[in-house]
Coordinates of C-alpha atoms in Angstrom, one line a residue:
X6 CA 7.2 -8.3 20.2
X7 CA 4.4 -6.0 21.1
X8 CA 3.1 -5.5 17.5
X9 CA 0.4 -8.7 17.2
X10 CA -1.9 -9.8 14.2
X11 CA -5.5 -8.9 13.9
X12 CA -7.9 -12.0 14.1
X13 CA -11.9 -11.8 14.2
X14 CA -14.3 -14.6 15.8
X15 CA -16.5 -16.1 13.4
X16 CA -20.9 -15.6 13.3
X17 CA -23.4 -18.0 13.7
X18 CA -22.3 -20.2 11.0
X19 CA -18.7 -20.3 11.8
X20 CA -19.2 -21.2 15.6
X21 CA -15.8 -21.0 17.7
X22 CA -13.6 -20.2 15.5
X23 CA -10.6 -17.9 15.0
X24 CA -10.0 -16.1 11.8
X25 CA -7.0 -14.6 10.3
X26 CA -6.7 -13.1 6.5
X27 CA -4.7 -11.3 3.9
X28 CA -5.4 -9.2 1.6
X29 CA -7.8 -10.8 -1.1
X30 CA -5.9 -11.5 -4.7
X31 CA -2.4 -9.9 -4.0
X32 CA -1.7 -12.8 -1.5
X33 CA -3.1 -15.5 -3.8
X34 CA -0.6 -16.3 -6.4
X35 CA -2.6 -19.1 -8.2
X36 CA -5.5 -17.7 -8.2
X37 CA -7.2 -17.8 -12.0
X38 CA -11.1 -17.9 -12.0
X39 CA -11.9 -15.7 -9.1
X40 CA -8.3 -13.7 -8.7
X41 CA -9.4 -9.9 -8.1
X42 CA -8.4 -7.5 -5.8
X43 CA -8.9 -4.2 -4.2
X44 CA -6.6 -1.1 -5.1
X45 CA -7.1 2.6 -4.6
X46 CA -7.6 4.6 -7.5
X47 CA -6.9 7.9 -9.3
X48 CA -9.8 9.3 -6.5
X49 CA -8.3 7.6 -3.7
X50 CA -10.9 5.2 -3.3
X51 CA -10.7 1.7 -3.1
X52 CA -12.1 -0.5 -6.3
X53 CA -11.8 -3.3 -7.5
X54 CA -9.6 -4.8 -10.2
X55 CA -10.1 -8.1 -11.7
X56 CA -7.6 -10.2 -12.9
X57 CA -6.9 -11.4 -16.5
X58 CA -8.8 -14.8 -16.8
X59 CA -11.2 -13.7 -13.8
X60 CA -14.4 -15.2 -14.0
X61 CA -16.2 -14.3 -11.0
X62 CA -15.5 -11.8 -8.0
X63 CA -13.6 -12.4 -5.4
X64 CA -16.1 -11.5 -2.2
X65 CA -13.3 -11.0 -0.3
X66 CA -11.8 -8.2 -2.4
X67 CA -15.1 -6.7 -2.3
X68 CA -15.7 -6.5 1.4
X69 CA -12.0 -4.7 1.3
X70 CA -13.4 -2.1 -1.4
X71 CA -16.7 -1.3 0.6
X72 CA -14.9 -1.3 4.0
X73 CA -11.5 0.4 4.2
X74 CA -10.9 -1.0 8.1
X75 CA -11.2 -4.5 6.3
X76 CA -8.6 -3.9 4.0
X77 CA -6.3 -2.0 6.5
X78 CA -6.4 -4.5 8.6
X79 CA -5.6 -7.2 6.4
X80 CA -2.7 -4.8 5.2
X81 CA -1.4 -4.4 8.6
X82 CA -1.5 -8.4 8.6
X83 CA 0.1 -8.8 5.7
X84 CA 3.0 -6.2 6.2
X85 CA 3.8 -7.5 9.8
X86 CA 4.0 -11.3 8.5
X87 CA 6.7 -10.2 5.6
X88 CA 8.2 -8.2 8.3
X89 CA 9.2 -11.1 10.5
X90 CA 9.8 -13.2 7.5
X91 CA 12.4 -11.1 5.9
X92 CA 14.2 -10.5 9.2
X93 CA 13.9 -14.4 10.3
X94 CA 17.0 -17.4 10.0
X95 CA 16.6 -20.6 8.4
X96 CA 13.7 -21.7 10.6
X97 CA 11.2 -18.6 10.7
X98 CA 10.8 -18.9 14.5
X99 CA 10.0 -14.5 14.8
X100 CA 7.0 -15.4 12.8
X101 CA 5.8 -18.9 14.3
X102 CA 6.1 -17.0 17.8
X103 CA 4.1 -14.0 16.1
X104 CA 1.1 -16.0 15.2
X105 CA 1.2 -18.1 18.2
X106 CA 1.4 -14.9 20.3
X107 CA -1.5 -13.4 18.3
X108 CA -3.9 -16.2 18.8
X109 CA -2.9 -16.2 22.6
X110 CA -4.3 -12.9 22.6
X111 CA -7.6 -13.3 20.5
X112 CA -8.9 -16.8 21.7
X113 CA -11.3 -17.8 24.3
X114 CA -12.0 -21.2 25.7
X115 CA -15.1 -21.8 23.4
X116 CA -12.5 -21.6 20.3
X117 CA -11.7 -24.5 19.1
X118 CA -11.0 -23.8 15.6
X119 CA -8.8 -21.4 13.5
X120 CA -9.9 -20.5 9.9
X121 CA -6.5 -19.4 8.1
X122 CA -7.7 -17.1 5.5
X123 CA -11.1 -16.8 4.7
X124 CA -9.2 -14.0 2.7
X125 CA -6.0 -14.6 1.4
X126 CA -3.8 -17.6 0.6
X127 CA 0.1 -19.3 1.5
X128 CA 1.9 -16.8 -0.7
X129 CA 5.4 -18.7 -0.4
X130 CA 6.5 -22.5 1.0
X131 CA 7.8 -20.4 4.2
X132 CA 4.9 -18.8 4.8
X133 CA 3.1 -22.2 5.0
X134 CA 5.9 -24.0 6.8
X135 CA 4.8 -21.2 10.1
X136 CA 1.2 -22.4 9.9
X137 CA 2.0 -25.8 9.9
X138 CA 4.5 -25.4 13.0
X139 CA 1.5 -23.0 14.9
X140 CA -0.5 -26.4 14.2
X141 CA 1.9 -28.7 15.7
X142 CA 2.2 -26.4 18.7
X143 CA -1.7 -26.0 19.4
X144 CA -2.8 -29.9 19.2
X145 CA -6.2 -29.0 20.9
X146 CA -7.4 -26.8 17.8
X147 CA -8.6 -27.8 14.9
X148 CA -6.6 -25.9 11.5
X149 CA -8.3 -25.5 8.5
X150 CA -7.9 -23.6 5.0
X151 CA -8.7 -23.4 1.6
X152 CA -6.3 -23.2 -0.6
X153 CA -5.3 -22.6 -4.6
X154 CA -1.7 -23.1 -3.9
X155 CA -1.4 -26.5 -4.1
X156 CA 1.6 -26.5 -5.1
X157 CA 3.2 -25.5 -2.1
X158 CA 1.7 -28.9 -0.7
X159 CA 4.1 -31.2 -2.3
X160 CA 4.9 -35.3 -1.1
X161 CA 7.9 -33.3 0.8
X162 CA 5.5 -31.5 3.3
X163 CA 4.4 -33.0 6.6
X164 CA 0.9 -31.7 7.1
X165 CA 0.2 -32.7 11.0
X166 CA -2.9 -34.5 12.0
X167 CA -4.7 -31.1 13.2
X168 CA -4.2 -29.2 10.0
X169 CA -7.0 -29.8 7.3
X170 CA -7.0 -28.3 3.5
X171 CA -9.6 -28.1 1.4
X172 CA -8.3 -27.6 -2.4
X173 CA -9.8 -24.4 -4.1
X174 CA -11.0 -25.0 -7.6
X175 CA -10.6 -22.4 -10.3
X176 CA -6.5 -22.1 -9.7
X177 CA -3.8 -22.4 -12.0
X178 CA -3.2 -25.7 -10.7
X179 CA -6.5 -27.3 -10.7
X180 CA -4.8 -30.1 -12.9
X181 CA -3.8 -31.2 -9.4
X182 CA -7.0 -31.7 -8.2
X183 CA -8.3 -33.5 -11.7
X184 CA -5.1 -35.7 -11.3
X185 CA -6.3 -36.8 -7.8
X186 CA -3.7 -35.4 -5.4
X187 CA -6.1 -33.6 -4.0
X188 CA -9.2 -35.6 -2.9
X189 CA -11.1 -33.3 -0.5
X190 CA -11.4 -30.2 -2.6
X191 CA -14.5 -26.8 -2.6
X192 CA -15.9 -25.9 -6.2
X193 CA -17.9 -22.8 -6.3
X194 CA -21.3 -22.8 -8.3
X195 CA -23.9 -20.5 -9.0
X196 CA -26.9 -22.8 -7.9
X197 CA -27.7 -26.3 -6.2
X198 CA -28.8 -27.0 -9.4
X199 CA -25.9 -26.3 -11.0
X200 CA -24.2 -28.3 -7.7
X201 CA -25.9 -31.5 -9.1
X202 CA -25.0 -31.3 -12.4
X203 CA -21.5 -30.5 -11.9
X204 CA -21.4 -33.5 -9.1
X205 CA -22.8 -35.7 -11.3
X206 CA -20.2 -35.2 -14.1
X207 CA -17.3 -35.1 -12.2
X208 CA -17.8 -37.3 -9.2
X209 CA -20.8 -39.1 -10.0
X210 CA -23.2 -37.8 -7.6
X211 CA -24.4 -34.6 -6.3
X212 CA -22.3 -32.0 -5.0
X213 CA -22.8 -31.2 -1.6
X214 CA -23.0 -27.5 -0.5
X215 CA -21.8 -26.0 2.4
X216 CA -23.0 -23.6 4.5
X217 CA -20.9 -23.4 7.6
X218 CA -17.5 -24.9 6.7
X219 CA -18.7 -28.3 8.3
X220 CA -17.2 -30.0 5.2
X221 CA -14.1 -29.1 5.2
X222 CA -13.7 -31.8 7.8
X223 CA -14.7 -34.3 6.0
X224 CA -12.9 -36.3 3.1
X225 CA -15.2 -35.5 0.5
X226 CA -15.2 -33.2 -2.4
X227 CA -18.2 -30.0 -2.1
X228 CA -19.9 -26.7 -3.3
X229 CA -19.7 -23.7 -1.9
X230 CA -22.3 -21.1 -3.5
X231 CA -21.0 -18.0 -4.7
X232 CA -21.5 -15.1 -2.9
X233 CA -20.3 -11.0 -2.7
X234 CA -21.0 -8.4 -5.0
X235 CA -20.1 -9.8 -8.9
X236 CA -19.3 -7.4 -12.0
X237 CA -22.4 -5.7 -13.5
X238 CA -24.7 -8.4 -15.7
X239 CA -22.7 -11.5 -14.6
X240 CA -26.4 -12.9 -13.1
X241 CA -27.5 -11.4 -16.2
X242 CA -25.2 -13.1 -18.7
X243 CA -26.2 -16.9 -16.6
X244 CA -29.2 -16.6 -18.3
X245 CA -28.7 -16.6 -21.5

Protein backbone atom coordinates (compact mmCIF):
# COMPACT_ATOMS: atom_id res chain seq x y z
CA UNK A 1 0.00 0.00 0.00
CA UNK A 2 1.66 3.22 -0.87
CA UNK A 3 -1.03 5.52 0.60
CA UNK A 4 0.24 5.89 4.57
CA UNK A 5 -1.31 7.91 7.53
CA UNK A 6 -0.10 11.32 8.55
CA UNK A 7 1.48 11.36 12.11
CA UNK A 8 3.22 14.61 13.84
CA UNK A 9 6.08 14.47 16.63
CA UNK A 10 5.05 16.00 19.72
CA UNK A 11 6.80 19.67 21.36
CA UNK A 12 8.50 20.14 24.36
CA UNK A 13 5.90 18.90 26.55
CA UNK A 14 5.11 15.79 24.71
CA UNK A 15 8.82 14.61 24.36
CA UNK A 16 9.28 11.46 21.95
CA UNK A 17 6.26 10.84 21.02
CA UNK A 18 4.17 9.92 17.86
CA UNK A 19 0.87 11.42 17.30
CA UNK A 20 -1.99 10.37 15.12
CA UNK A 21 -5.68 12.07 15.04
CA UNK A 22 -9.09 12.29 13.55
CA UNK A 23 -11.11 14.67 13.00
CA UNK A 24 -12.33 16.40 16.33
CA UNK A 25 -16.23 15.62 17.18
CA UNK A 26 -17.32 13.53 14.03
CA UNK A 27 -15.06 10.71 15.21
CA UNK A 28 -16.19 10.95 18.85
CA UNK A 29 -19.41 9.33 19.26
CA UNK A 30 -19.80 9.82 23.06
CA UNK A 31 -18.76 12.81 23.32
CA UNK A 32 -21.38 15.21 25.46
CA UNK A 33 -19.72 18.20 27.32
CA UNK A 34 -17.04 19.20 24.95
CA UNK A 35 -18.53 17.39 21.49
CA UNK A 36 -17.99 20.19 18.74
CA UNK A 37 -16.72 20.07 15.52
CA UNK A 38 -15.49 21.87 12.43
CA UNK A 39 -17.71 22.07 9.21
CA UNK A 40 -17.48 24.38 6.15
CA UNK A 41 -20.13 26.80 5.79
CA UNK A 42 -22.44 28.55 3.35
CA UNK A 43 -18.87 30.76 2.61
CA UNK A 44 -16.80 27.92 2.36
CA UNK A 45 -15.00 28.48 5.39
CA UNK A 46 -14.50 26.23 8.14
CA UNK A 47 -16.43 27.04 11.59
CA UNK A 48 -17.28 25.56 14.20
CA UNK A 49 -20.48 23.83 15.33
CA UNK A 50 -21.13 22.78 18.73
CA UNK A 51 -23.02 20.04 19.71
CA UNK A 52 -26.41 19.88 21.61
CA UNK A 53 -25.45 19.52 25.37
CA UNK A 54 -21.87 21.17 24.59
CA UNK A 55 -20.43 22.84 27.40
CA UNK A 56 -17.07 23.82 26.45
CA UNK A 57 -15.04 23.83 23.06
CA UNK A 58 -13.42 21.22 21.78
CA UNK A 59 -9.59 22.78 21.12
CA UNK A 60 -9.19 20.34 18.78
CA UNK A 61 -12.13 21.31 16.47
CA UNK A 62 -10.81 24.74 16.81
CA UNK A 63 -7.26 24.24 15.61
CA UNK A 64 -9.17 22.42 12.49
CA UNK A 65 -11.29 25.71 11.85
CA UNK A 66 -8.21 28.20 12.06
CA UNK A 67 -5.92 25.76 10.05
CA UNK A 68 -7.43 24.02 6.98
CA UNK A 69 -4.00 21.68 6.59
CA UNK A 70 -5.09 20.50 10.21
CA UNK A 71 -8.34 19.42 9.28
CA UNK A 72 -7.32 17.98 5.81
CA UNK A 73 -5.07 15.99 7.20
CA UNK A 74 -7.04 14.55 9.84
CA UNK A 75 -9.65 13.94 6.89
CA UNK A 76 -7.20 12.26 4.75
CA UNK A 77 -6.61 10.11 8.08
CA UNK A 78 -9.87 9.41 8.66
CA UNK A 79 -11.02 8.48 4.99
CA UNK A 80 -7.98 6.16 4.50
CA UNK A 81 -8.74 4.22 7.95
CA UNK A 82 -12.64 3.59 6.83
CA UNK A 83 -11.13 2.77 3.60
CA UNK A 84 -9.17 -0.32 4.72
CA UNK A 85 -11.87 -1.05 7.14
CA UNK A 86 -14.65 -1.47 4.78
CA UNK A 87 -12.63 -3.44 2.37
CA UNK A 88 -11.00 -5.75 5.31
CA UNK A 89 -12.16 -9.75 6.35
CA UNK A 90 -13.07 -10.75 9.75
CA UNK A 91 -9.64 -9.74 11.20
CA UNK A 92 -8.89 -6.15 9.84
CA UNK A 93 -5.29 -7.04 8.94
CA UNK A 94 -5.27 -4.08 5.67
CA UNK A 95 -5.61 -1.64 8.42
CA UNK A 96 -3.30 -3.13 11.31
CA UNK A 97 -0.60 -3.30 8.51
CA UNK A 98 -1.62 0.40 7.49
CA UNK A 99 -0.92 1.81 10.87
CA UNK A 100 2.01 -0.25 11.50
CA UNK A 101 3.38 0.78 8.10
CA UNK A 102 2.66 4.42 8.86
CA UNK A 103 4.51 4.56 12.13
CA UNK A 104 7.45 2.74 10.35
CA UNK A 105 7.64 5.60 8.31
CA UNK A 106 7.27 8.59 10.83
CA UNK A 107 9.35 7.23 13.94
CA UNK A 108 12.83 7.83 14.97
CA UNK A 109 14.79 6.01 17.59
CA UNK A 110 14.13 8.83 20.34
CA UNK A 111 10.27 7.79 20.04
CA UNK A 112 9.18 5.85 22.45
CA UNK A 113 5.68 6.73 22.65
CA UNK A 114 2.54 7.04 20.48
CA UNK A 115 -0.32 9.36 21.44
CA UNK A 116 -3.57 7.86 19.60
CA UNK A 117 -5.58 10.89 19.17
CA UNK A 118 -4.95 13.96 20.74
CA UNK A 119 -7.92 14.58 18.25
CA UNK A 120 -10.38 12.16 17.74
CA UNK A 121 -11.62 9.04 19.39
CA UNK A 122 -12.26 4.72 18.71
CA UNK A 123 -15.33 5.40 16.55
CA UNK A 124 -16.36 1.57 16.42
CA UNK A 125 -15.01 -1.86 18.53
CA UNK A 126 -13.00 -2.65 15.11
CA UNK A 127 -11.43 0.32 14.92
CA UNK A 128 -10.07 -0.21 18.46
CA UNK A 129 -9.47 -3.93 18.05
CA UNK A 130 -6.39 -2.47 15.18
CA UNK A 131 -4.85 -0.25 17.92
CA UNK A 132 -4.77 -2.76 20.26
CA UNK A 133 -3.07 -5.38 17.74
CA UNK A 134 -0.41 -2.32 16.47
CA UNK A 135 0.22 -2.42 20.47
CA UNK A 136 0.86 -6.04 20.66
CA UNK A 137 3.10 -5.80 17.65
CA UNK A 138 5.31 -2.77 18.88
CA UNK A 139 6.13 -4.02 22.65
CA UNK A 140 9.03 -1.39 22.93
CA UNK A 141 6.43 1.61 22.77
CA UNK A 142 4.50 2.83 25.13
CA UNK A 143 0.41 3.41 23.78
CA UNK A 144 -1.63 5.84 25.27
CA UNK A 145 -5.14 7.48 24.72
CA UNK A 146 -7.88 9.27 26.14
CA UNK A 147 -10.88 8.20 25.58
CA UNK A 148 -14.95 8.85 26.00
CA UNK A 149 -15.86 5.59 24.43
CA UNK A 150 -15.68 3.49 27.18
CA UNK A 151 -17.87 1.43 26.14
CA UNK A 152 -16.01 -0.04 23.54
CA UNK A 153 -13.69 -1.25 26.59
CA UNK A 154 -15.81 -3.92 27.90
CA UNK A 155 -14.58 -7.19 30.38
CA UNK A 156 -14.48 -8.89 26.75
CA UNK A 157 -11.40 -6.80 25.48
CA UNK A 158 -7.82 -7.75 26.21
CA UNK A 159 -5.96 -4.40 26.53
CA UNK A 160 -2.14 -5.60 26.34
CA UNK A 161 0.32 -4.44 28.92
CA UNK A 162 1.78 -1.50 26.55
CA UNK A 163 -1.51 0.09 25.88
CA UNK A 164 -2.70 2.76 28.60
CA UNK A 165 -6.31 4.63 28.65
CA UNK A 166 -7.05 7.39 30.40
CA UNK A 167 -11.07 7.72 30.72
CA UNK A 168 -12.36 11.22 29.36
CA UNK A 169 -14.94 12.88 31.64
CA UNK A 170 -17.88 14.72 30.23
CA UNK A 171 -19.05 11.61 27.86
CA UNK A 172 -22.21 9.97 27.69
CA UNK A 173 -20.93 7.26 29.58
CA UNK A 174 -19.33 8.95 32.41
CA UNK A 175 -21.61 6.74 34.69
CA UNK A 176 -18.79 4.33 33.96
CA UNK A 177 -16.29 6.18 35.47
CA UNK A 178 -18.61 7.16 38.68
CA UNK A 179 -19.38 3.35 38.92
CA UNK A 180 -15.56 2.56 39.16
CA UNK A 181 -14.76 0.75 35.98
CA UNK A 182 -12.65 3.17 35.18
CA UNK A 183 -10.11 4.13 37.85
CA UNK A 184 -7.46 6.18 36.05
CA UNK A 185 -9.64 8.75 34.32
CA UNK A 186 -8.67 13.06 33.00
CA UNK A 187 -11.47 15.72 34.11
CA UNK A 188 -11.10 19.04 32.57
CA UNK A 189 -11.40 22.30 34.83
CA UNK A 190 -11.26 25.75 34.34
CA UNK A 191 -8.58 26.46 37.33
CA UNK A 192 -6.32 24.62 39.98
CA UNK A 193 -8.59 26.03 42.11
CA UNK A 194 -11.40 24.64 40.69
CA UNK A 195 -8.96 21.24 40.42
CA UNK A 196 -9.08 21.17 44.32
CA UNK A 197 -12.40 21.53 44.85
CA UNK A 198 -13.57 19.12 42.41
CA UNK A 199 -10.70 16.60 43.91
CA UNK A 200 -11.80 17.12 47.10
CA UNK A 201 -15.49 16.17 46.42
CA UNK A 202 -15.02 13.38 44.40
CA UNK A 203 -11.85 11.72 45.39
CA UNK A 204 -11.03 13.23 48.53
CA UNK A 205 -8.01 15.09 47.73
CA UNK A 206 -6.76 17.48 45.20
CA UNK A 207 -6.86 16.86 41.71
CA UNK A 208 -3.72 16.73 40.14
CA UNK A 209 -3.14 18.66 36.79
CA UNK A 210 -1.16 17.75 34.00
CA UNK A 211 0.86 19.34 31.90
CA UNK A 212 2.72 17.00 29.71
CA UNK A 213 0.65 13.78 29.71
CA UNK A 214 3.00 12.32 32.49
CA UNK A 215 -0.14 11.10 34.25
CA UNK A 216 -1.63 9.24 32.05
CA UNK A 217 0.84 6.65 33.14
CA UNK A 218 0.03 6.54 36.27
CA UNK A 219 -3.08 4.82 38.07
CA UNK A 220 -4.47 7.83 39.42
CA UNK A 221 -7.45 9.97 38.45
CA UNK A 222 -6.27 14.04 37.18
CA UNK A 223 -7.02 17.55 35.71
CA UNK A 224 -6.23 18.63 32.68
CA UNK A 225 -6.87 22.63 32.24
CA UNK A 226 -8.98 23.65 29.50
CA UNK A 227 -7.46 25.11 26.78
CA UNK A 228 -8.41 26.46 22.77
CA UNK A 229 -10.44 29.19 21.77
CA UNK A 230 -14.08 28.78 23.86
CA UNK A 231 -17.62 30.41 22.55
CA UNK A 232 -17.84 34.21 23.15
CA UNK A 233 -18.43 35.16 27.16
CA UNK A 234 -17.91 31.45 28.37
CA UNK A 235 -14.81 33.19 30.79
CA UNK A 236 -17.33 35.73 31.06
CA UNK A 237 -20.28 33.77 32.28
CA UNK A 238 -17.45 31.76 35.12
CA UNK A 239 -17.78 34.74 36.81
CA UNK A 240 -20.84 35.25 37.72
Amino acid sequence: MNDLLKMSKGNKKLKNTLIFDLPAGKTCPMANECHSYAVMNEKNKLTVKDGDNNKFRCFAASQEAQYPNVYKARKYNFDLIKKTLDNDYAIPLKSIRLIQNSIKKHINKNIDKVRIHSSGDFFNGRYLSVWLAVARLNPQLKFYCYSKSLHLFGTNISIPDNFFLTASMGSKLDRLIHAGYFKRYAIVVNSEDEAIKKGIEHIGKPYEIDKDDSLCFKKDPFALLIHGTQKKGYFKNLKK
